[in-house]
mmCIF file of C-alpha atoms in Angstrom:
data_model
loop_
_atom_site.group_PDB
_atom_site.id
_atom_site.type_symbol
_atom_site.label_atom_id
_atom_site.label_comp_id
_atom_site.label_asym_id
_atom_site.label_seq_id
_atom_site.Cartn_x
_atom_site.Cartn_y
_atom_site.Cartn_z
ATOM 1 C CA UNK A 25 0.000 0.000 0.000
ATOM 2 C CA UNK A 26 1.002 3.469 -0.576
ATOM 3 C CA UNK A 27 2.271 5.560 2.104
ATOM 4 C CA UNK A 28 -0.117 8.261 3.372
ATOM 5 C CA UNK A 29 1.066 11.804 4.454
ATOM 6 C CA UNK A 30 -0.134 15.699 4.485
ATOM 7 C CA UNK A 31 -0.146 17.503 0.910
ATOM 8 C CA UNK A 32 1.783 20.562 2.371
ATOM 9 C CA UNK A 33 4.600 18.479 3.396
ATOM 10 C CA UNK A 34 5.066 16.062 0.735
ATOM 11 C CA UNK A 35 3.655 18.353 -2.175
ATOM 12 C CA UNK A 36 7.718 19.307 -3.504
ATOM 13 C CA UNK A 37 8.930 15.840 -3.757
ATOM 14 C CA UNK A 38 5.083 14.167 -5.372
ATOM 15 C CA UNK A 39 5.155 17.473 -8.043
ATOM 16 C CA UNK A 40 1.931 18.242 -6.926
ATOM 17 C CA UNK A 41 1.119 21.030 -8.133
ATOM 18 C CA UNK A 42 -1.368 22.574 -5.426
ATOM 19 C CA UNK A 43 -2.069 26.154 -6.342
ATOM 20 C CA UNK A 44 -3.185 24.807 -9.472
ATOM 21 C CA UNK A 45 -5.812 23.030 -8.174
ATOM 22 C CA UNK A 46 -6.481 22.560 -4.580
ATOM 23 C CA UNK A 47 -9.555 20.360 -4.400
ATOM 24 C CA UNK A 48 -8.304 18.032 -6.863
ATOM 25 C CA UNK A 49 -6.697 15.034 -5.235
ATOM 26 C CA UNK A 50 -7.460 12.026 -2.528
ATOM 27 C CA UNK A 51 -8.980 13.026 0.748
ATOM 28 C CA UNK A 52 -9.176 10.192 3.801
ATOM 29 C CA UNK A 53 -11.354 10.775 7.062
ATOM 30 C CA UNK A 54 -14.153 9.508 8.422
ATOM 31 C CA UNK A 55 -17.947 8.924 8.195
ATOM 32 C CA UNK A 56 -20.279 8.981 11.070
ATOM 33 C CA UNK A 57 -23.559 7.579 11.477
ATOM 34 C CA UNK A 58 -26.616 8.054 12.815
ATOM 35 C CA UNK A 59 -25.686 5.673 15.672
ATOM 36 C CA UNK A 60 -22.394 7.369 16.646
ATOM 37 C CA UNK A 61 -20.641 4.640 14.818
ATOM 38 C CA UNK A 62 -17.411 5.521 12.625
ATOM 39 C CA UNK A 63 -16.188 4.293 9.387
ATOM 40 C CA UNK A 64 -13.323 4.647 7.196
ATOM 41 C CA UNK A 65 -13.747 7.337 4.487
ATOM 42 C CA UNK A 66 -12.031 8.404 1.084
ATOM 43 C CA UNK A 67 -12.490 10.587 -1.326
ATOM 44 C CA UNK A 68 -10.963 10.437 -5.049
ATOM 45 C CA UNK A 69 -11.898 14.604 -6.141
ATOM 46 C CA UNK A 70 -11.134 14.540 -10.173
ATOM 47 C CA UNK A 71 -11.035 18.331 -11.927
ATOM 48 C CA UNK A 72 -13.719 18.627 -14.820
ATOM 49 C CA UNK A 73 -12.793 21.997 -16.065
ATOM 50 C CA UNK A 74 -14.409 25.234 -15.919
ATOM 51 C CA UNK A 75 -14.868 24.886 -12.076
ATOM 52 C CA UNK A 76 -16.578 21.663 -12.146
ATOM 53 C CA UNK A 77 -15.768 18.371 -10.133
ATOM 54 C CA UNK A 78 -16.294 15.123 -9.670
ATOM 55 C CA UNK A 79 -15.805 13.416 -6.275
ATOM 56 C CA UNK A 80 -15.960 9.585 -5.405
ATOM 57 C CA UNK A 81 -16.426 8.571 -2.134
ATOM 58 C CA UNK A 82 -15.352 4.967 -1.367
ATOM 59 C CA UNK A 83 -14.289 2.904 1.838
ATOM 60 C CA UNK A 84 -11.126 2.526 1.460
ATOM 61 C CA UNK A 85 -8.063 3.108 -1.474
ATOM 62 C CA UNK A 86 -6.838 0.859 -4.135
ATOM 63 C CA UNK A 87 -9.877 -1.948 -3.690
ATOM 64 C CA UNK A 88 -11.541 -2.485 -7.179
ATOM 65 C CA UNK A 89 -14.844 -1.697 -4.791
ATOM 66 C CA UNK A 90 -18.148 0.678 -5.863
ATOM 67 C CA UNK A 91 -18.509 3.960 -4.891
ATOM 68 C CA UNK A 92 -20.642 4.627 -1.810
ATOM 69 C CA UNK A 93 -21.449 7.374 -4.249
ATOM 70 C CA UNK A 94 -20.400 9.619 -6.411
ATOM 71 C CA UNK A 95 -20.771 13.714 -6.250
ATOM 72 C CA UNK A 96 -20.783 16.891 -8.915
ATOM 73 C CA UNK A 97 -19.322 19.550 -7.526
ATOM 74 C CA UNK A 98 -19.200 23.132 -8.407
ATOM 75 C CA UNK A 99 -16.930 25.992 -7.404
ATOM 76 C CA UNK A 100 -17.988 29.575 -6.173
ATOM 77 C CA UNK A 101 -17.480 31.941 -3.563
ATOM 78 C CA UNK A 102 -14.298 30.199 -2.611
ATOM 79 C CA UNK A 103 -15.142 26.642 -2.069
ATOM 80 C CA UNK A 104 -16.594 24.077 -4.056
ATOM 81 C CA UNK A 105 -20.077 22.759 -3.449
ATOM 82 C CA UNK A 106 -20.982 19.198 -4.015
ATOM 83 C CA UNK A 107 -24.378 17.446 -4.335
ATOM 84 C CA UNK A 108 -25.349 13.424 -5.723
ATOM 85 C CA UNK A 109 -27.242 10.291 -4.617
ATOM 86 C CA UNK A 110 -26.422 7.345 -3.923
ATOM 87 C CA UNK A 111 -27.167 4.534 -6.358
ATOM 88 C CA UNK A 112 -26.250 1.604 -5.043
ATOM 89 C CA UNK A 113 -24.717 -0.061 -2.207
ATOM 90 C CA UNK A 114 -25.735 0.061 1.402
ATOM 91 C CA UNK A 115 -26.731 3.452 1.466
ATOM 92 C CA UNK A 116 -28.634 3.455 -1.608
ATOM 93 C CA UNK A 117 -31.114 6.161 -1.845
ATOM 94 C CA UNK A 118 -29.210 8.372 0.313
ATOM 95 C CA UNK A 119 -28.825 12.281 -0.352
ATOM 96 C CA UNK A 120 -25.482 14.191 -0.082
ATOM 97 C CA UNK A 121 -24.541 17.233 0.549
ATOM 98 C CA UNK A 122 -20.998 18.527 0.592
ATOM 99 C CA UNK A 123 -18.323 21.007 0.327
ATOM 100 C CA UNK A 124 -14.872 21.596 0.076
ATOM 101 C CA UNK A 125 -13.559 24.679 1.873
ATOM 102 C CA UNK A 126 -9.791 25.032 2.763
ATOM 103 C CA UNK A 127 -8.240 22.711 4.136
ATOM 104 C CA UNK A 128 -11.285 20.405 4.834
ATOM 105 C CA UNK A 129 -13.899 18.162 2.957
ATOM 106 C CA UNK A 130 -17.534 18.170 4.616
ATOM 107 C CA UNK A 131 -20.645 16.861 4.269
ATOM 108 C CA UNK A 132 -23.751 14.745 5.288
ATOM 109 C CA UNK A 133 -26.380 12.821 3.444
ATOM 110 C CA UNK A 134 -30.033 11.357 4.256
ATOM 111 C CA UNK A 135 -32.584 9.442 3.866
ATOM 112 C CA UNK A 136 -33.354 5.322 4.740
ATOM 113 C CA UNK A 137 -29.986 6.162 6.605
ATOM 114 C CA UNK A 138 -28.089 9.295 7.890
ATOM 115 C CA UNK A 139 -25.054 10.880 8.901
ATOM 116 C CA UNK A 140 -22.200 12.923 8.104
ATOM 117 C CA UNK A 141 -18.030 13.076 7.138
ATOM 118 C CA UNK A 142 -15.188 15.090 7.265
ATOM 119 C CA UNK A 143 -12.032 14.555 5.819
ATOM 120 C CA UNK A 144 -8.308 15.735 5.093
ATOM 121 C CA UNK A 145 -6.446 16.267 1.898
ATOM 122 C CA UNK A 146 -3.690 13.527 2.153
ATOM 123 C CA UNK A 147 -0.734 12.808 -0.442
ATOM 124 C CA UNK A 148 -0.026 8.617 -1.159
ATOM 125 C CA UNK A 149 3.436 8.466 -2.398
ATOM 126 C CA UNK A 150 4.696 5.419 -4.224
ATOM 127 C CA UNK A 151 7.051 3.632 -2.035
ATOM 128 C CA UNK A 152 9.223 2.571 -5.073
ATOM 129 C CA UNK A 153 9.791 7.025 -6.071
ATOM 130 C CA UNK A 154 13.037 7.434 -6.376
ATOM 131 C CA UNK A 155 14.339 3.806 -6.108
ATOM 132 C CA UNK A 156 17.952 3.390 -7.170
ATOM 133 C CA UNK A 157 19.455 1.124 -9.650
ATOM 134 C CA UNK A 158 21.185 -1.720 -8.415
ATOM 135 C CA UNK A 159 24.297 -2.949 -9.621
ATOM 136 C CA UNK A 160 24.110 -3.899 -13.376
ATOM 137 C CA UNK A 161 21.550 -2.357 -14.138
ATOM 138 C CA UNK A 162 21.233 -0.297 -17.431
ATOM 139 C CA UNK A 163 20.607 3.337 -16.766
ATOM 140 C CA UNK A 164 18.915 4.599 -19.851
ATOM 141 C CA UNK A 165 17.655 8.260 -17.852
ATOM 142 C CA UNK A 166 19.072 9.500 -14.753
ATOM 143 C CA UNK A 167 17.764 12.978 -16.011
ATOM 144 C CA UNK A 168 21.538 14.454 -17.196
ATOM 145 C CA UNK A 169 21.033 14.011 -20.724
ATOM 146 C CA UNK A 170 19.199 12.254 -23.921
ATOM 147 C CA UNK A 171 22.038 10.419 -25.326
ATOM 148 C CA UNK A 172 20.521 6.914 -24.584
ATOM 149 C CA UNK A 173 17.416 7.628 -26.932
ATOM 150 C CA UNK A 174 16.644 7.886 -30.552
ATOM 151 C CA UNK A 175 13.671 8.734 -32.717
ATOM 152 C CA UNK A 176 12.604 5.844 -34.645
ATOM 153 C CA UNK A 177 14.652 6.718 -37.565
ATOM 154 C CA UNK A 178 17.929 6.932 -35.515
ATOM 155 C CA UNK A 179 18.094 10.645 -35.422
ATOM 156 C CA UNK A 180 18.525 12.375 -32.139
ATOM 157 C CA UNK A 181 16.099 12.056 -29.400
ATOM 158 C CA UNK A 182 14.114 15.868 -29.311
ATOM 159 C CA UNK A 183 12.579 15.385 -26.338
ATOM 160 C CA UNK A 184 12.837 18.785 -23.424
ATOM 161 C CA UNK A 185 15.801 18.016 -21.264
ATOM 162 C CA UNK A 186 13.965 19.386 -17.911
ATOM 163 C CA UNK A 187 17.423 19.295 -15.470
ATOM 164 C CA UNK A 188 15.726 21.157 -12.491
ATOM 165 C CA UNK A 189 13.156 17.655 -12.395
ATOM 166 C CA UNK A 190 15.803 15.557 -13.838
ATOM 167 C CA UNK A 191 13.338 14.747 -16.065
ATOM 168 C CA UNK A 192 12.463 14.581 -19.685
ATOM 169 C CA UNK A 193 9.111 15.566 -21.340
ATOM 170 C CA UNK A 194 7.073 14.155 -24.663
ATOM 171 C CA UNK A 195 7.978 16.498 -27.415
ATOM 172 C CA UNK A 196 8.614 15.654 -31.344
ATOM 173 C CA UNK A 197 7.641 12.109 -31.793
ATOM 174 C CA UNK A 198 8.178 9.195 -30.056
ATOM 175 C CA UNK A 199 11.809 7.418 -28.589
ATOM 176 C CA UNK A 200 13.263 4.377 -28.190
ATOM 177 C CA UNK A 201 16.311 3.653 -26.722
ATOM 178 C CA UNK A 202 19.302 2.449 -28.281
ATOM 179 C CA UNK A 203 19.848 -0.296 -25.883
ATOM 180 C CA UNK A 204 17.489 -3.153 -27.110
ATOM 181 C CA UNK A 205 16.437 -5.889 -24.222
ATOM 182 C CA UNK A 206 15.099 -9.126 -23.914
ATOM 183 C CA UNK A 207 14.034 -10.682 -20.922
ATOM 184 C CA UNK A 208 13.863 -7.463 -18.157
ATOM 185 C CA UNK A 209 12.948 -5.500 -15.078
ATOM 186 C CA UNK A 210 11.990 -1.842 -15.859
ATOM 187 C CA UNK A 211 11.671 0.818 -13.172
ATOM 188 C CA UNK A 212 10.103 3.980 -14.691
ATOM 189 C CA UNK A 213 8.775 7.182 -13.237
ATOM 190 C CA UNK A 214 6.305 9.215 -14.793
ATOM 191 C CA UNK A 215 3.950 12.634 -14.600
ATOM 192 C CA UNK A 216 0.787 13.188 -16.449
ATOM 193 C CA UNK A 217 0.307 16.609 -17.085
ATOM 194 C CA UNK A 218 -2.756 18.737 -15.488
ATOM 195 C CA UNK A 219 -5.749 18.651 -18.701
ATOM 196 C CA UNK A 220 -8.991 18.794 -17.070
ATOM 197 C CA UNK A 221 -11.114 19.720 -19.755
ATOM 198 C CA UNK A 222 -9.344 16.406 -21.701
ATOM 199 C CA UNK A 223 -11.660 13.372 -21.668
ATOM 200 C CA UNK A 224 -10.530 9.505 -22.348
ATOM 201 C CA UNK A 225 -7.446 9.302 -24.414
ATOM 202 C CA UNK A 226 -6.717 12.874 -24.736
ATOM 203 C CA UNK A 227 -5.908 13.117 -21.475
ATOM 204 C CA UNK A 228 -2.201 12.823 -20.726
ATOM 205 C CA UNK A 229 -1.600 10.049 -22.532
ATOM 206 C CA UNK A 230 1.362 8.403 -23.646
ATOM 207 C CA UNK A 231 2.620 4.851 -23.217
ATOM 208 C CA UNK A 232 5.477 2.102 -22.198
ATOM 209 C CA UNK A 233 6.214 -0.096 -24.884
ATOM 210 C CA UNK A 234 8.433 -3.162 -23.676
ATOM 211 C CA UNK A 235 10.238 -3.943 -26.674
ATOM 212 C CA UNK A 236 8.829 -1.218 -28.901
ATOM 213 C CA UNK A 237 5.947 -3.899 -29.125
ATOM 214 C CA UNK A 238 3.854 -4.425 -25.715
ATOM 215 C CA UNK A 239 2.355 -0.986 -24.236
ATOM 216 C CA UNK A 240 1.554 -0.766 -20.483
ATOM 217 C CA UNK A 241 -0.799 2.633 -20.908
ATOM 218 C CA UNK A 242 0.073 5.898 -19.310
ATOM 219 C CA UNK A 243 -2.638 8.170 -19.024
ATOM 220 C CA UNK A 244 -4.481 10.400 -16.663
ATOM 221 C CA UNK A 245 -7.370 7.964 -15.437
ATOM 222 C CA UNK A 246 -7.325 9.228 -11.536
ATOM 223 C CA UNK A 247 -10.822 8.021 -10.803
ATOM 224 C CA UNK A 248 -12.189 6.558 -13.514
ATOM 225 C CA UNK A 249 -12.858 2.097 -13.889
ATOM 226 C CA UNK A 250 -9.395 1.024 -14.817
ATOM 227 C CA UNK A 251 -9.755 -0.265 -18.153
ATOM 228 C CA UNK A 252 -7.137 -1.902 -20.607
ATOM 229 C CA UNK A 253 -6.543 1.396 -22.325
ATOM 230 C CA UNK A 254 -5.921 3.551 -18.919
ATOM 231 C CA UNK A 255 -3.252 3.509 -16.535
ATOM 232 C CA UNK A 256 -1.800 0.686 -15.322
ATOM 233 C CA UNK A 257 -3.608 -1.448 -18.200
ATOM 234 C CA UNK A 258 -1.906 -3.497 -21.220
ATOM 235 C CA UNK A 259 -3.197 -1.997 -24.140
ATOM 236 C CA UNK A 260 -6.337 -3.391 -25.650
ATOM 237 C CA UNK A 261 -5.504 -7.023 -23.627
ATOM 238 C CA UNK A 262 -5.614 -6.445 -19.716
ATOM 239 C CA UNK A 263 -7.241 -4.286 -17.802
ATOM 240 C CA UNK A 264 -5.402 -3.317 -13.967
ATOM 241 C CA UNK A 265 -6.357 -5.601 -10.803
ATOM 242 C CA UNK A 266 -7.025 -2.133 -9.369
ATOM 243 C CA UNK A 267 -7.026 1.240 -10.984
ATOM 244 C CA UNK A 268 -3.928 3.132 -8.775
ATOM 245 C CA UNK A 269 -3.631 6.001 -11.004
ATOM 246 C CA UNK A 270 -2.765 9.074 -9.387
ATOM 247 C CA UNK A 271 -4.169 12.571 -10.036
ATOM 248 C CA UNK A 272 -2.134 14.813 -12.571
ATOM 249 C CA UNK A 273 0.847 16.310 -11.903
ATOM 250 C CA UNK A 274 2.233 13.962 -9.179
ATOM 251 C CA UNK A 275 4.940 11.551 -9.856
ATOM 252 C CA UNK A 276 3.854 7.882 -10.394
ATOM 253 C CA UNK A 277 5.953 4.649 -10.510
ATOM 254 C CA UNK A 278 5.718 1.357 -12.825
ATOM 255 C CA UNK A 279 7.950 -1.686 -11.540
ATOM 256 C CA UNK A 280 7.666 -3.715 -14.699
ATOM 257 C CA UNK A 281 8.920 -7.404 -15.413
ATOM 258 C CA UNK A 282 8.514 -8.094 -18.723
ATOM 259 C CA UNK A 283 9.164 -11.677 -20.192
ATOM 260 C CA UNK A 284 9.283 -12.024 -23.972
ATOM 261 C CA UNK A 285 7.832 -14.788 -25.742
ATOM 262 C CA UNK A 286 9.303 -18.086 -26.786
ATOM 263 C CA UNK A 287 9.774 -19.709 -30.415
ATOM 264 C CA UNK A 288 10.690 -23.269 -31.196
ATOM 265 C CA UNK A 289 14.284 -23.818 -33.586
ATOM 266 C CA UNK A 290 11.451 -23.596 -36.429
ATOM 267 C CA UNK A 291 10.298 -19.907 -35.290
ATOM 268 C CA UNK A 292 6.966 -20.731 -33.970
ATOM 269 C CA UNK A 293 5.748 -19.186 -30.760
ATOM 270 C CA UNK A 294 5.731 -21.536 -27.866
ATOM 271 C CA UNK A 295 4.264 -19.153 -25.499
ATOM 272 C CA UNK A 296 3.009 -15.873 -25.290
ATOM 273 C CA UNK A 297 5.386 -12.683 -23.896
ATOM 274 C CA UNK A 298 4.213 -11.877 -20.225
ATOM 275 C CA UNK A 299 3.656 -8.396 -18.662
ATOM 276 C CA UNK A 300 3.775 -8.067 -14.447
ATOM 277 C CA UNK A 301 3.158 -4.512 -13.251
ATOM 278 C CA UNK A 302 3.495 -2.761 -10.077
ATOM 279 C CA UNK A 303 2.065 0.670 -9.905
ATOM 280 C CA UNK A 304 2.421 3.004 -7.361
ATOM 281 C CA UNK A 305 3.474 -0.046 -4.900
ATOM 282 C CA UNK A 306 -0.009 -2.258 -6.096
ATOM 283 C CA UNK A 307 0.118 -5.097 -8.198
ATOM 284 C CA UNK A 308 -2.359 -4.469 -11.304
ATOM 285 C CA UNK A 309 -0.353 -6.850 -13.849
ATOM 286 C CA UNK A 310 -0.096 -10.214 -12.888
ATOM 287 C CA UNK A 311 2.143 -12.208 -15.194
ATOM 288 C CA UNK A 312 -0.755 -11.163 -17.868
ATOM 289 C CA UNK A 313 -0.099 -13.027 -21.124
ATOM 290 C CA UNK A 314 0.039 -10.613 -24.049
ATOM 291 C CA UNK A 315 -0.629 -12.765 -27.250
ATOM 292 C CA UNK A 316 0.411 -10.548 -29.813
ATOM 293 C CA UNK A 317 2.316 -6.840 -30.413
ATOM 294 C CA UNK A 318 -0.581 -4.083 -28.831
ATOM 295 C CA UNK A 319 -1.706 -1.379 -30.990
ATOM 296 C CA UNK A 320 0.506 1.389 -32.284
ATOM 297 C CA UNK A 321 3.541 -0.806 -31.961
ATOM 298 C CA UNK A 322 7.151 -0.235 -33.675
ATOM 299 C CA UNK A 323 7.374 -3.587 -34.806
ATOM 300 C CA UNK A 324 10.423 -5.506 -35.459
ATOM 301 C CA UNK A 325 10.869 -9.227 -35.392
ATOM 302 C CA UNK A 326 9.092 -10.513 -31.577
ATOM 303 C CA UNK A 327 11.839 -13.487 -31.840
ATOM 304 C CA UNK A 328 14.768 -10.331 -31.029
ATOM 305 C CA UNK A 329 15.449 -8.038 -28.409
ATOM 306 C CA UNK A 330 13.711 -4.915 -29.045
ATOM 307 C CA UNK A 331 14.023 -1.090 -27.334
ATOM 308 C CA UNK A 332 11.713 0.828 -24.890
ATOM 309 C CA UNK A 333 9.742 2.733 -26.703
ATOM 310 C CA UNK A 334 7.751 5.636 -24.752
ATOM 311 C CA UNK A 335 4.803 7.083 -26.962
ATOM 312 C CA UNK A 336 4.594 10.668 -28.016
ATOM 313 C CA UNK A 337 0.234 10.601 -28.114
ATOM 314 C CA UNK A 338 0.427 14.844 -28.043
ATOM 315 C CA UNK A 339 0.568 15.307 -24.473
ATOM 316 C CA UNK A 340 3.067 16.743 -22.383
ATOM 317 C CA UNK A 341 3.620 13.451 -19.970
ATOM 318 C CA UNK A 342 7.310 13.995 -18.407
ATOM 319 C CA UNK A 343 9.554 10.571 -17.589
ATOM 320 C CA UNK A 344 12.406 10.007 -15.283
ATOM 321 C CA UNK A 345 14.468 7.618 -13.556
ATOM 322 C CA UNK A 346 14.608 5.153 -15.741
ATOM 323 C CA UNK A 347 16.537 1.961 -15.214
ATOM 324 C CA UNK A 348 16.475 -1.713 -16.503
ATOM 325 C CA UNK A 349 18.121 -4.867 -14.828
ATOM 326 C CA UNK A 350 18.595 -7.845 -17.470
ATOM 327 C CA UNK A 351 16.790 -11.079 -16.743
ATOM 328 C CA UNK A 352 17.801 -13.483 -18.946
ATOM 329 C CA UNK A 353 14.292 -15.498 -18.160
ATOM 330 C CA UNK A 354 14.648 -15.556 -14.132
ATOM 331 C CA UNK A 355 11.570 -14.352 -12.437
#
């Protein structure tokens, strides 16, 4: 599980990016009951655009688990006001009322049952940020330069060197690197930019392709199901265990071990390349078979070693820290 912590102290080293948008973000508190009785209480509160919100209040983080409901919210005067009903669930039915003001979320609801909540901005850091390669690794970005990576045509890489974040950012087309790898462990950081008036795929998007042929999806889904074709999902083939997406602007991890598929001395496949992910700490990839190259691939014969490829989609998604330890077929 994530780590939890206050916003104001961990906002510099997540990149959030809090006077851009203070509402949006995860919230954790509780929710009292008519009886006195308390309960865990989350909050995932996603930016719309325009002053508009969406909040989704759930039991607890990174649980593929139903809403107890989900809110609209609206800002004005200063805070943002949220209404909604519950739709399912134990508290189907309900009513809710709500508001973020400051530094706290508040609200109450009624109807077959009653009560009320209050709850804290918090900041869940991935417990892999950061991570250092170990020995043999194969640094390809330690945020000093572009000379590991190439456009596809071998030219120089033209992505924006961003020193200050030792970081690099999507400009120009996609890269691969030079390097080309078979069997592997990736570490890879990432930051989808802050689009909230961007809907599905034209919302940070970009991608991880192991082998210029199998993409694990980055994109800004903080909130939304978890499908194959947002974060943490393998493109078109598996959708995450859980959906542990963070919101925009706030540095993510993938811990990716990546095993390529197998051919017989004739150059059929024997079995199918397989994809484990770990994002943000979670496990959302499971040794998921991927039975073919996903879309928008770079091709290449699947029997060779192939680059990482990271996908230029038109958004300004920034990378870093990126490192990857040969396997040679040891899980």
């Amino acid at each position: 599980m994530r780590r939890l912590g206050l916003a104001a102290a961990w906002c510099a080293l997540a990149g959030v990016a809090l006077a851009q948008d203070a509402a949006m973000g995860d919230w954790q508190g509780v929710l009292k009951g008519a009886e006195g009785k308390d309960a865990p209480l989350v909050a995932q509160v996603i930016a719309l655009g325009d002053g508009a919100y969406q909040a989704n209040l759930l039991e607890e983080f990174d649980k593929r688990i139903p809403a107890l409901v989900v809110l609209a919210g609206k800002e004005a005067d200063g805070k943002v006001a949220f209404t909604g009903k519950a739709t399912e669930g134990k508290l189907k039915g309900t009513e809710w009322a709500a508001s973020i003001e400051g530094e706290k979320f508040t609200g109450s609801f009624k109807g077959d049952a009653a009560g009320a909540f209050e709850m804290k901005k918090v900041v869940r850091l991935s417990p892999t940020l950061g991570a250092k390669p170990p020995a043999g690794a194969v640094v390809l970005f330690d945020g000093s330069c572009l000379d590991e990576w190439q456009t596809r045509d071998g030219k120089p890489c033209p992505w924006k060197l961003l020193p200050e974040e030792k970081a690099m950012e999507v400009r120009g087309g996609g890269i691969i690197s030079k390097k080309k790898f078979g069997d592997c462990r990736l570490h890879i950081e990432f930051r989808t930019p802050f689009m909230p008036k961007a809907r599905g795929q034209g919302r940070g998007n970009s991608g991880v392709y192991l082998q210029g042929r199998y993409e694990v999806q980055v994109l800004d889904s903080y909130g939304l199901k978890g499908e194959s074709n947002e974060c943490g999902g393998i493109y078109g083939c598996g959708r995450p265990i859980v959906n542990m997406c963070a919101p925009p602007l706030q540095w993510q991890t993938y811990d990716i071990t990546f095993t390529a598929p197998r051919f017989d001395a004739e150059g059929k496949k024997v079995k199918n390349a397989t994809i484990t992910v770990i994002h943000n700490g979670v496990l959302v990839q499971d040794k998921t078979e991927v039975p073919a190259p996903t879309a928008a691939n770079w091709g290449g014969d699947p029997k060779e070693p192939g680059g990482l490829h990271l996908q230029d989609h038109g958004n300004p998604v920034q990378y870093r820290n990126i490192w990857i330890v040969e396997t040679k077929g040891e899980m």
